């Protein structure tokens, strides 16, 4: 053909470029949505964090000797302290939009305290409840010292400096995926309620805004939890009043009925939690050491959750000094949990971290509004009890999505690593596999025999070993961190394979100017508390 060249070459496919900030987020940390929308989003965060706040006292208080009234009081206290801790963390800690709530990591050592022989001679159940709670308080107060020292002294900063994108993948991924036991197994406890909630949530959050209704799609993405919970909760209410569970087994009634929690009747209209409300704490050295080990596990898990929150909120990776500061304030949160008596220590709420990804709203103001809701409904007990009576399968269905989102955030850090490297394949696969396999062994052993693989006459010593190895995120993080920092470290190629060149500038607070925007303290406090 005259004047023509050869056929046009087709463009070679290129990989997606790595981004140190997550794109397509509607509102990042420092850009709050309009006030009406922010209030609704804050209420939605409050609804999501209620699950753990109700599940932990519901599991522990009856074993302590308490009834519905004591359970309602503990839930109110946990919510009140969670509100305080969230405000402290978002204002003076990492300043990330991280909701701070009760942690399941502290449940095992708490149960050991409950089963301690010194509480069996109480004259009545309520006295036993108060004595047990005071023992738990003492252990939490001592355990808080670990995170306070590691965080505020800067020791944890020195540890996190050696964390690379490669070693962060197993940690952050299993912070989410490692909680799979709280997902569909909880849905299946009342499948006729849990499964519709899961389906409706996915339909509203994913299909309606993108494939069905293309107008005002942000409404469905941002408020999918409120819409879906309202629909399925009403459906569950009609099943309850219609007599669907009148002849059901007690366990089915407890999980399916909307009126089985007993919280609305037992909760007072107004009650302000206060320190030492159950009496002065009591201290036992062994129990304190066991709780301290649980505190260290929670520290590692929260570090992964902080990194996930920063990614979902479209912030840059948090500098080690910021993570260390956040750990210190989390230690203050555990101290408050011990002073008030919440029955469990505090850590970053993983489900709320997942909600950030669903809504694509990472605003700090939204999470601070949710903290105000926690404080408000913890004082006005009757109103808070209404929302706390949401059937557990509905909560478990929410977990299926939110924990999956957090796990996927962890996987996204692979964009900074060389996946063609055999070193990367080994560290990644080996750490994630052991992070799933070792806790599975410990949990199966406990489920079958009623105690963990380490079983001596000293319960507190058993917990010091069994609790860390029952945490998928902790096991995976320790394995990946050790291997990544000891295996063939020499050479720039290894540094690039592990993604170190991407995160190098974030090792220092002043290494990237965006850190000032996301993580600087208010009221010019950086002048008095330097970040590096």
Coordinates of C-alpha atoms in Angstrom, one line a residue:
X1 CA 0.0 0.0 0.0
X2 CA 1.4 3.3 -1.1
X3 CA 2.7 5.5 1.7
X4 CA 1.8 3.0 4.3
X5 CA 4.0 1.3 6.8
X6 CA 3.6 -2.1 8.4
X7 CA 0.6 -3.0 10.5
X8 CA 0.3 -1.1 13.8
X9 CA 1.8 -3.0 16.7
X10 CA -0.6 -3.8 19.5
X11 CA 0.4 -2.3 22.8
X12 CA 2.1 -4.7 25.2
X13 CA 0.1 -5.2 28.4
X14 CA 1.6 -3.5 31.4
X15 CA 1.1 -4.3 35.1
X16 CA -0.8 -1.9 37.3
X17 CA 1.6 0.6 38.8
X18 CA 2.1 0.3 42.6
X19 CA 0.4 3.1 44.7
X20 CA 1.6 4.0 48.1
X21 CA -1.9 5.5 48.7
X22 CA -5.1 3.7 47.9
X23 CA -6.9 5.5 45.0
X24 CA -10.7 6.0 44.5
X25 CA -11.4 6.8 48.2
X26 CA -14.1 9.3 48.6
X27 CA -12.9 10.9 51.8
X28 CA -9.4 10.4 53.3
X29 CA -8.3 11.1 56.9
X30 CA -8.3 14.9 56.8
X31 CA -11.3 15.4 54.4
X32 CA -14.5 14.8 56.3
X33 CA -17.9 14.3 54.5
X34 CA -20.8 16.8 55.2
X35 CA -22.1 16.7 58.7
X36 CA -25.4 14.8 58.1
X37 CA -23.5 12.1 56.2
X38 CA -20.7 12.0 58.7
X39 CA -23.2 11.4 61.5
X40 CA -24.9 8.5 59.7
X41 CA -21.5 7.0 58.9
X42 CA -20.4 7.4 62.5
X43 CA -23.6 5.6 63.7
X44 CA -22.8 2.8 61.2
X45 CA -19.4 2.4 62.8
X46 CA -21.1 2.2 66.2
X47 CA -23.4 -0.6 64.9
X48 CA -20.5 -2.6 63.6
X49 CA -18.4 -2.4 66.7
X50 CA -21.4 -3.5 68.9
X51 CA -20.9 -7.1 67.9
X52 CA -17.7 -7.7 69.8
X53 CA -18.9 -5.4 72.6
X54 CA -21.8 -7.7 73.2
X55 CA -20.3 -11.1 72.3
X56 CA -17.4 -10.9 74.9
X57 CA -19.5 -10.0 78.0
X58 CA -22.2 -12.5 76.8
X59 CA -19.6 -15.3 76.8
X60 CA -17.8 -14.3 80.1
X61 CA -20.3 -12.7 82.5
X62 CA -22.5 -15.9 83.0
X63 CA -19.3 -17.9 83.8
X64 CA -18.4 -15.2 86.4
X65 CA -21.7 -15.6 88.2
X66 CA -23.5 -12.5 86.7
X67 CA -27.0 -12.3 85.3
X68 CA -28.6 -10.2 82.7
X69 CA -28.3 -7.0 84.8
X70 CA -24.5 -7.5 85.3
X71 CA -24.1 -8.4 81.6
X72 CA -25.9 -5.1 80.6
X73 CA -23.6 -3.2 83.0
X74 CA -20.4 -4.7 81.6
X75 CA -21.6 -4.1 78.0
X76 CA -22.2 -0.4 78.9
X77 CA -18.8 -0.2 80.5
X78 CA -17.1 -1.7 77.6
X79 CA -18.8 0.7 75.2
X80 CA -18.0 3.7 77.4
X81 CA -14.3 2.7 77.6
X82 CA -14.2 2.0 73.8
X83 CA -15.5 5.5 73.2
X84 CA -12.9 7.0 75.4
X85 CA -10.1 4.9 73.8
X86 CA -11.2 5.7 70.3
X87 CA -11.2 9.4 71.0
X88 CA -7.7 9.2 72.5
X89 CA -6.3 7.1 69.7
X90 CA -7.7 9.3 66.9
X91 CA -6.6 12.5 68.7
X92 CA -3.3 11.7 70.3
X93 CA -2.3 8.1 69.1
X94 CA -1.8 7.2 65.5
X95 CA -4.5 9.7 64.5
X96 CA -5.8 7.0 62.1
X97 CA -9.6 6.5 61.9
X98 CA -9.3 3.3 64.0
X99 CA -12.1 2.2 66.3
X100 CA -10.8 0.8 69.5
X101 CA -12.9 -2.0 71.1
X102 CA -12.8 -5.2 73.1
X103 CA -10.4 -7.9 72.0
X104 CA -11.0 -11.7 71.8
X105 CA -7.3 -12.1 72.4
X106 CA -7.8 -11.5 76.1
X107 CA -10.7 -14.0 76.5
X108 CA -8.5 -17.1 77.2
X109 CA -6.5 -15.7 80.1
X110 CA -9.8 -14.1 81.4
X111 CA -11.4 -17.5 81.5
X112 CA -8.5 -18.9 83.4
X113 CA -9.0 -16.2 86.0
X114 CA -12.7 -17.1 86.1
X115 CA -11.9 -20.7 86.8
X116 CA -9.3 -19.9 89.5
X117 CA -10.0 -21.7 92.7
X118 CA -10.0 -18.7 94.9
X119 CA -13.3 -17.5 93.6
X120 CA -15.3 -20.7 94.1
X121 CA -16.0 -20.0 97.8
X122 CA -18.1 -16.9 97.2
X123 CA -21.4 -16.9 99.2
X124 CA -23.5 -16.0 96.2
X125 CA -23.2 -15.6 92.4
X126 CA -23.1 -11.8 92.5
X127 CA -20.3 -11.7 95.0
X128 CA -18.4 -14.2 92.8
X129 CA -19.0 -12.0 89.8
X130 CA -17.5 -9.0 91.6
X131 CA -14.5 -10.8 93.0
X132 CA -13.8 -12.3 89.6
X133 CA -14.1 -9.0 87.9
X134 CA -11.7 -7.4 90.3
X135 CA -9.2 -10.2 89.6
X136 CA -9.5 -9.5 85.9
X137 CA -9.1 -5.8 86.5
X138 CA -5.8 -6.4 88.4
X139 CA -4.4 -8.5 85.6
X140 CA -5.4 -6.0 82.9
X141 CA -3.8 -3.1 84.9
X142 CA -0.5 -4.9 85.1
X143 CA -0.7 -6.1 81.4
X144 CA -1.2 -2.5 80.2
X145 CA 2.3 -1.6 81.4
X146 CA 3.9 -3.7 78.6
X147 CA 2.3 -1.7 75.8
X148 CA 2.8 1.6 77.6
X149 CA 6.5 1.0 78.0
X150 CA 7.1 -0.5 74.5
X151 CA 5.1 2.2 72.9
X152 CA 6.1 5.4 74.6
X153 CA 9.8 4.4 75.1
X154 CA 10.2 3.9 71.3
X155 CA 11.2 0.3 71.6
X156 CA 8.3 -0.8 69.4
X157 CA 9.4 1.8 66.8
X158 CA 12.8 0.0 66.6
X159 CA 11.0 -3.3 65.9
X160 CA 8.7 -2.0 63.3
X161 CA 11.5 -0.3 61.4
X162 CA 12.5 -3.7 60.0
X163 CA 9.0 -4.5 58.8
X164 CA 8.8 -4.6 55.0
X165 CA 5.9 -4.9 52.6
X166 CA 6.7 -8.6 52.3
X167 CA 6.6 -9.3 56.0
X168 CA 3.5 -7.0 56.4
X169 CA 1.5 -9.2 54.0
X170 CA 1.1 -12.2 56.3
X171 CA 0.5 -10.0 59.3
X172 CA -2.2 -7.8 57.8
X173 CA -3.8 -10.6 55.8
X174 CA -4.2 -12.9 58.8
X175 CA -5.5 -10.1 61.0
X176 CA -8.5 -10.4 58.8
X177 CA -8.5 -13.9 57.3
X178 CA -7.4 -15.4 60.7
X179 CA -10.8 -14.6 62.2
X180 CA -12.7 -16.9 59.8
X181 CA -14.1 -18.8 62.8
X182 CA -16.2 -15.8 63.7
X183 CA -17.7 -15.6 60.2
X184 CA -19.8 -18.3 58.6
X185 CA -19.9 -20.6 61.6
X186 CA -21.7 -17.8 63.4
X187 CA -24.0 -17.3 60.3
X188 CA -24.8 -21.0 60.4
X189 CA -26.1 -20.9 64.0
X190 CA -29.3 -19.4 62.6
X191 CA -29.0 -19.9 58.8
X192 CA -32.4 -18.5 58.0
X193 CA -31.3 -15.1 59.4
X194 CA -27.6 -15.1 58.9
X195 CA -27.6 -16.1 55.2
X196 CA -30.2 -13.5 54.2
X197 CA -28.1 -10.9 55.9
X198 CA -25.0 -11.9 54.0
X199 CA -26.8 -12.0 50.7
X200 CA -28.6 -8.7 51.2
X201 CA -25.4 -7.0 52.4
X202 CA -23.5 -8.1 49.2
X203 CA -26.5 -7.1 47.0
X204 CA -26.8 -3.6 48.5
X205 CA -23.0 -2.9 48.7
X206 CA -21.9 -4.4 45.4
X207 CA -24.6 -5.1 42.9
X208 CA -27.1 -2.3 43.4
X209 CA -24.7 0.6 43.0
X210 CA -22.7 -0.8 40.1
X211 CA -25.0 -3.2 38.1
X212 CA -28.6 -2.4 38.9
X213 CA -29.1 1.2 40.0
X214 CA -26.5 3.5 38.6
X215 CA -27.8 6.8 40.2
X216 CA -26.8 7.9 43.6
X217 CA -24.7 4.8 43.9
X218 CA -22.7 6.2 46.8
X219 CA -25.7 5.9 49.1
X220 CA -25.8 2.2 48.8
X221 CA -22.0 1.7 49.2
X222 CA -21.7 4.0 52.2
X223 CA -24.8 2.9 54.1
X224 CA -25.1 -0.8 53.1
X225 CA -24.8 -1.9 56.7
X226 CA -27.7 0.3 57.9
X227 CA -29.9 -0.8 55.0
X228 CA -29.2 -4.5 55.2
X229 CA -29.3 -4.7 59.0
X230 CA -32.6 -2.9 59.2
X231 CA -34.2 -5.1 56.5
X232 CA -33.0 -8.4 58.1
X233 CA -33.6 -7.3 61.6
X234 CA -37.3 -6.6 60.8
X235 CA -37.5 -9.9 59.0
X236 CA -36.1 -11.6 62.1
X237 CA -38.6 -9.8 64.3
X238 CA -41.5 -11.1 62.3
X239 CA -40.1 -14.6 62.6
X240 CA -39.9 -14.1 66.4
X241 CA -43.4 -12.7 66.9
X242 CA -44.9 -15.1 64.4
X243 CA -43.9 -18.0 66.7
X244 CA -41.2 -19.5 64.4
X245 CA -39.0 -20.4 67.4
X246 CA -41.6 -21.1 70.1
X247 CA -40.8 -24.8 70.1
X248 CA -37.2 -24.5 69.1
X249 CA -34.2 -25.7 71.1
X250 CA -32.8 -23.3 73.7
X251 CA -29.7 -22.7 71.7
X252 CA -31.7 -21.9 68.6
X253 CA -33.9 -19.4 70.5
X254 CA -30.8 -17.7 71.9
X255 CA -29.3 -17.1 68.5
X256 CA -32.4 -16.5 66.4
X257 CA -34.9 -14.6 68.4
X258 CA -34.7 -10.8 68.6
X259 CA -35.8 -10.8 72.3
X260 CA -33.5 -13.4 73.7
X261 CA -30.6 -11.3 74.9
X262 CA -32.4 -10.0 78.0
X263 CA -30.5 -6.7 77.7
X264 CA -33.5 -4.3 77.2
X265 CA -35.2 -5.4 80.3
X266 CA -32.0 -5.6 82.4
X267 CA -30.4 -2.3 81.3
X268 CA -30.9 0.8 83.4
X269 CA -32.3 3.9 81.8
X270 CA -29.3 6.0 82.8
X271 CA -26.0 4.8 84.2
X272 CA -22.5 6.3 84.0
X273 CA -19.7 3.8 84.3
X274 CA -16.9 4.8 86.7
X275 CA -13.5 3.4 87.8
X276 CA -13.5 0.7 90.4
X277 CA -17.2 0.3 90.2
X278 CA -16.9 -3.4 91.1
X279 CA -14.5 -2.7 94.0
X280 CA -10.7 -2.4 94.3
X281 CA -8.7 -4.6 91.9
X282 CA -6.9 -7.7 93.2
X283 CA -3.6 -8.9 91.9
X284 CA -2.1 -12.3 91.2
X285 CA 1.4 -12.6 89.7
X286 CA 0.7 -15.6 87.4
X287 CA -2.5 -14.2 86.0
X288 CA -0.8 -10.9 85.4
X289 CA 2.0 -12.6 83.4
X290 CA -0.6 -14.5 81.3
X291 CA -2.5 -11.4 80.6
X292 CA 0.7 -9.6 79.7
X293 CA 1.4 -12.3 77.0
X294 CA -2.1 -11.7 75.6
X295 CA -1.3 -8.0 75.6
X296 CA 1.7 -8.6 73.5
X297 CA -0.3 -10.7 71.0
X298 CA -2.9 -7.9 70.8
X299 CA 0.0 -5.4 70.3
X300 CA 1.2 -7.4 67.2
X301 CA -2.4 -7.8 65.9
X302 CA -3.1 -4.1 66.3
X303 CA 0.0 -3.2 64.5
X304 CA -1.3 -5.1 61.5
X305 CA -4.7 -3.5 61.9
X306 CA -3.2 0.0 62.1
X307 CA -1.4 -0.7 58.8
X308 CA -4.7 -1.9 57.2
X309 CA -6.6 1.2 58.4
X310 CA -3.9 3.5 57.0
X311 CA -4.3 1.8 53.6
X312 CA -8.1 1.8 53.6
X313 CA -8.1 5.5 54.6
X314 CA -5.8 6.3 51.7
X315 CA -3.0 7.4 53.9
X316 CA 0.7 6.7 53.4
X317 CA 2.2 3.8 55.4
X318 CA 2.4 4.9 59.1
X319 CA 6.0 5.7 60.2
X320 CA 7.4 3.4 62.9
X321 CA 7.3 6.3 65.4
X322 CA 3.5 6.7 64.8
X323 CA 2.8 3.0 65.2
X324 CA 4.8 3.1 68.5
X325 CA 2.8 6.1 69.7
X326 CA -0.4 4.3 68.8
X327 CA 0.7 1.2 70.8
X328 CA 1.5 3.4 73.8
X329 CA -2.0 4.9 73.7
X330 CA -3.5 1.4 73.3
X331 CA -1.7 0.5 76.5
X332 CA -3.5 3.4 78.1
X333 CA -6.7 2.0 76.7
X334 CA -6.0 -1.4 78.4
X335 CA -5.2 0.5 81.6
X336 CA -8.7 2.2 81.4
X337 CA -10.2 -1.2 80.7
X338 CA -8.7 -2.5 83.9
X339 CA -9.7 0.6 85.9
X340 CA -13.3 0.5 84.8
X341 CA -13.7 -3.3 84.6
X342 CA -14.7 -4.2 81.0
X343 CA -13.8 -7.9 81.3
X344 CA -11.4 -7.7 78.3
X345 CA -8.5 -5.5 77.1
X346 CA -8.7 -3.2 74.1
X347 CA -7.3 -3.4 70.6
X348 CA -8.1 -2.1 67.1
X349 CA -11.5 -3.2 65.9
X350 CA -10.8 -5.3 62.7
X351 CA -14.4 -5.2 61.6
X352 CA -14.5 -1.4 61.6
X353 CA -11.2 -1.5 59.6
X354 CA -13.1 -3.5 57.0
X355 CA -16.0 -1.1 57.1
X356 CA -13.6 1.7 56.0
X357 CA -12.9 -0.3 52.9
X358 CA -16.5 -1.0 52.1
X359 CA -17.6 2.7 52.5
X360 CA -14.4 4.1 51.0
X361 CA -14.7 6.8 53.7
X362 CA -11.5 7.1 55.8
X363 CA -12.4 10.3 57.6
X364 CA -11.1 10.7 61.1
X365 CA -14.1 12.8 62.0
X366 CA -16.5 10.0 61.2
X367 CA -14.8 7.6 63.6
X368 CA -14.7 10.3 66.3
X369 CA -18.5 10.7 65.9
X370 CA -18.9 7.0 66.3
X371 CA -17.0 7.3 69.6
X372 CA -19.5 9.9 70.7
X373 CA -22.3 7.4 69.9
X374 CA -20.5 4.8 72.0
X375 CA -20.4 7.2 75.0
X376 CA -24.0 8.4 74.5
X377 CA -25.6 4.9 74.3
X378 CA -23.4 3.5 77.1
X379 CA -24.9 6.1 79.4
X380 CA -28.5 5.8 78.1
X381 CA -28.6 2.1 78.7
X382 CA -32.1 1.3 77.5
X383 CA -31.5 2.9 74.1
X384 CA -28.2 1.2 73.7
X385 CA -29.6 -2.2 74.7
X386 CA -32.0 -2.0 71.7
X387 CA -29.2 -2.0 69.2
X388 CA -27.2 -4.4 71.3
X389 CA -30.0 -7.0 71.0
X390 CA -29.3 -7.5 67.2
X391 CA -29.2 -11.3 66.7
X392 CA -25.6 -12.7 66.6
X393 CA -26.0 -14.3 63.1
X394 CA -26.6 -10.8 61.6
X395 CA -23.3 -9.7 63.2
X396 CA -21.5 -12.8 62.0
X397 CA -22.7 -12.1 58.4
X398 CA -21.1 -8.6 58.6
X399 CA -17.9 -10.2 59.8
X400 CA -17.8 -12.3 56.7
X401 CA -17.4 -9.2 54.5
X402 CA -15.4 -7.0 56.8
X403 CA -12.7 -9.5 57.8
X404 CA -12.4 -10.5 54.1
X405 CA -11.8 -6.8 53.2
X406 CA -9.0 -6.5 55.8
X407 CA -7.4 -9.7 54.5
X408 CA -7.5 -8.4 51.0
X409 CA -5.8 -5.1 52.1
X410 CA -2.9 -7.2 53.4
X411 CA -2.7 -9.1 50.1
X412 CA -2.6 -5.7 48.3
X413 CA 0.9 -5.0 49.7
X414 CA 2.3 -7.7 47.4
X415 CA 2.2 -5.0 44.7
X416 CA 5.4 -3.7 46.2
X417 CA 7.2 -7.1 46.2
X418 CA 8.8 -9.2 43.5
X419 CA 6.5 -12.2 43.1
X420 CA 8.9 -13.9 40.7
X421 CA 11.5 -14.2 43.5
X422 CA 11.8 -17.7 45.0
X423 CA 12.8 -16.0 48.3
X424 CA 9.5 -14.1 48.3
X425 CA 7.5 -17.2 47.5
X426 CA 9.1 -19.1 50.4
X427 CA 8.6 -16.5 53.0
X428 CA 5.1 -15.6 51.9
X429 CA 3.8 -19.2 51.6
X430 CA 5.6 -20.6 54.6
X431 CA 4.5 -17.9 57.0
X432 CA 0.9 -17.8 55.9
X433 CA 0.6 -21.6 56.0
X434 CA 2.1 -21.9 59.5
X435 CA -0.1 -18.9 60.5
X436 CA -3.1 -21.0 59.7
X437 CA -1.9 -24.5 60.5
X438 CA -0.3 -23.9 64.0
X439 CA -3.4 -22.1 65.5
X440 CA -5.6 -24.8 63.9
X441 CA -3.7 -27.4 65.8
X442 CA -4.0 -25.5 69.1
X443 CA -7.7 -24.7 68.6
X444 CA -8.6 -28.3 67.6
X445 CA -6.7 -29.7 70.6
X446 CA -8.6 -27.3 72.9
X447 CA -12.0 -28.1 71.4
X448 CA -11.4 -31.9 71.7
X449 CA -9.7 -32.1 75.1
X450 CA -11.0 -28.9 76.8
X451 CA -7.5 -27.6 77.3
X452 CA -4.5 -26.6 75.1
X453 CA -1.5 -28.6 74.1
X454 CA 0.5 -27.1 76.9
X455 CA -1.4 -28.4 80.0
X456 CA 0.1 -28.1 83.4
X457 CA -1.3 -27.4 86.8
X458 CA -0.5 -23.7 86.3
X459 CA -3.3 -22.2 84.2
X460 CA -1.4 -18.9 83.8
X461 CA 1.6 -20.7 82.4
X462 CA -0.6 -22.6 80.0
X463 CA -2.0 -19.4 78.7
X464 CA 1.4 -17.9 78.2
X465 CA 2.1 -20.5 75.6
X466 CA -1.3 -21.4 74.2
X467 CA -2.6 -17.9 73.6
X468 CA 0.2 -16.7 71.3
X469 CA 0.2 -19.8 69.2
X470 CA -3.6 -19.7 68.9
X471 CA -3.4 -16.3 67.0
X472 CA -3.0 -16.7 63.2
X473 CA -1.8 -13.1 62.8
X474 CA 0.8 -13.4 65.5
X475 CA 2.3 -16.7 64.3
X476 CA 2.4 -15.6 60.7
X477 CA 3.9 -12.2 61.6
X478 CA 6.7 -13.8 63.8
X479 CA 7.6 -16.3 61.1
X480 CA 7.6 -13.8 58.3
X481 CA 9.5 -11.1 60.3
X482 CA 12.2 -13.5 61.3
X483 CA 12.7 -15.0 57.9
X484 CA 12.6 -11.7 56.0
X485 CA 15.2 -10.2 58.3
X486 CA 17.6 -13.2 58.4
X487 CA 17.3 -15.0 55.1
X488 CA 19.8 -13.7 52.4
X489 CA 19.6 -10.1 53.3
X490 CA 22.6 -8.9 51.3
X491 CA 22.3 -7.1 48.0
X492 CA 20.0 -4.5 46.5
X493 CA 18.1 -7.1 44.6
X494 CA 16.8 -8.7 47.8
X495 CA 15.9 -5.3 49.2
X496 CA 13.9 -4.6 46.1
X497 CA 12.3 -8.1 46.2
X498 CA 10.9 -7.4 49.7
X499 CA 9.6 -4.0 48.7
X500 CA 12.0 -2.1 51.0
X501 CA 12.7 0.6 48.4
X502 CA 9.0 1.5 48.4
X503 CA 8.7 1.9 52.2
X504 CA 12.1 3.3 52.8
X505 CA 11.0 6.9 52.8
X506 CA 8.3 6.2 55.4
X507 CA 10.8 4.8 58.0
X508 CA 11.1 8.4 59.3
X509 CA 8.3 10.8 60.1
X510 CA 10.0 13.5 58.0
X511 CA 10.9 11.2 55.2
X512 CA 7.7 12.0 53.3
X513 CA 5.9 15.4 53.6
X514 CA 2.5 13.6 53.5
X515 CA 3.1 12.1 57.0
X516 CA 2.7 15.6 58.5
X517 CA -0.8 15.8 57.0
X518 CA -2.0 12.4 58.2
X519 CA -0.1 11.8 61.5
X520 CA 0.9 15.1 63.1
X521 CA -0.4 15.8 66.6
X522 CA -2.9 18.6 67.2
X523 CA -2.4 21.7 69.2
X524 CA 1.3 21.9 68.1
X525 CA 2.1 18.9 70.4
X526 CA 4.7 17.8 67.9
X527 CA 6.9 20.5 69.3
X528 CA 6.8 18.8 72.7
X529 CA 6.5 15.2 71.6
X530 CA 8.7 14.7 68.6
X531 CA 7.6 12.0 66.2
X532 CA 11.2 10.6 65.6

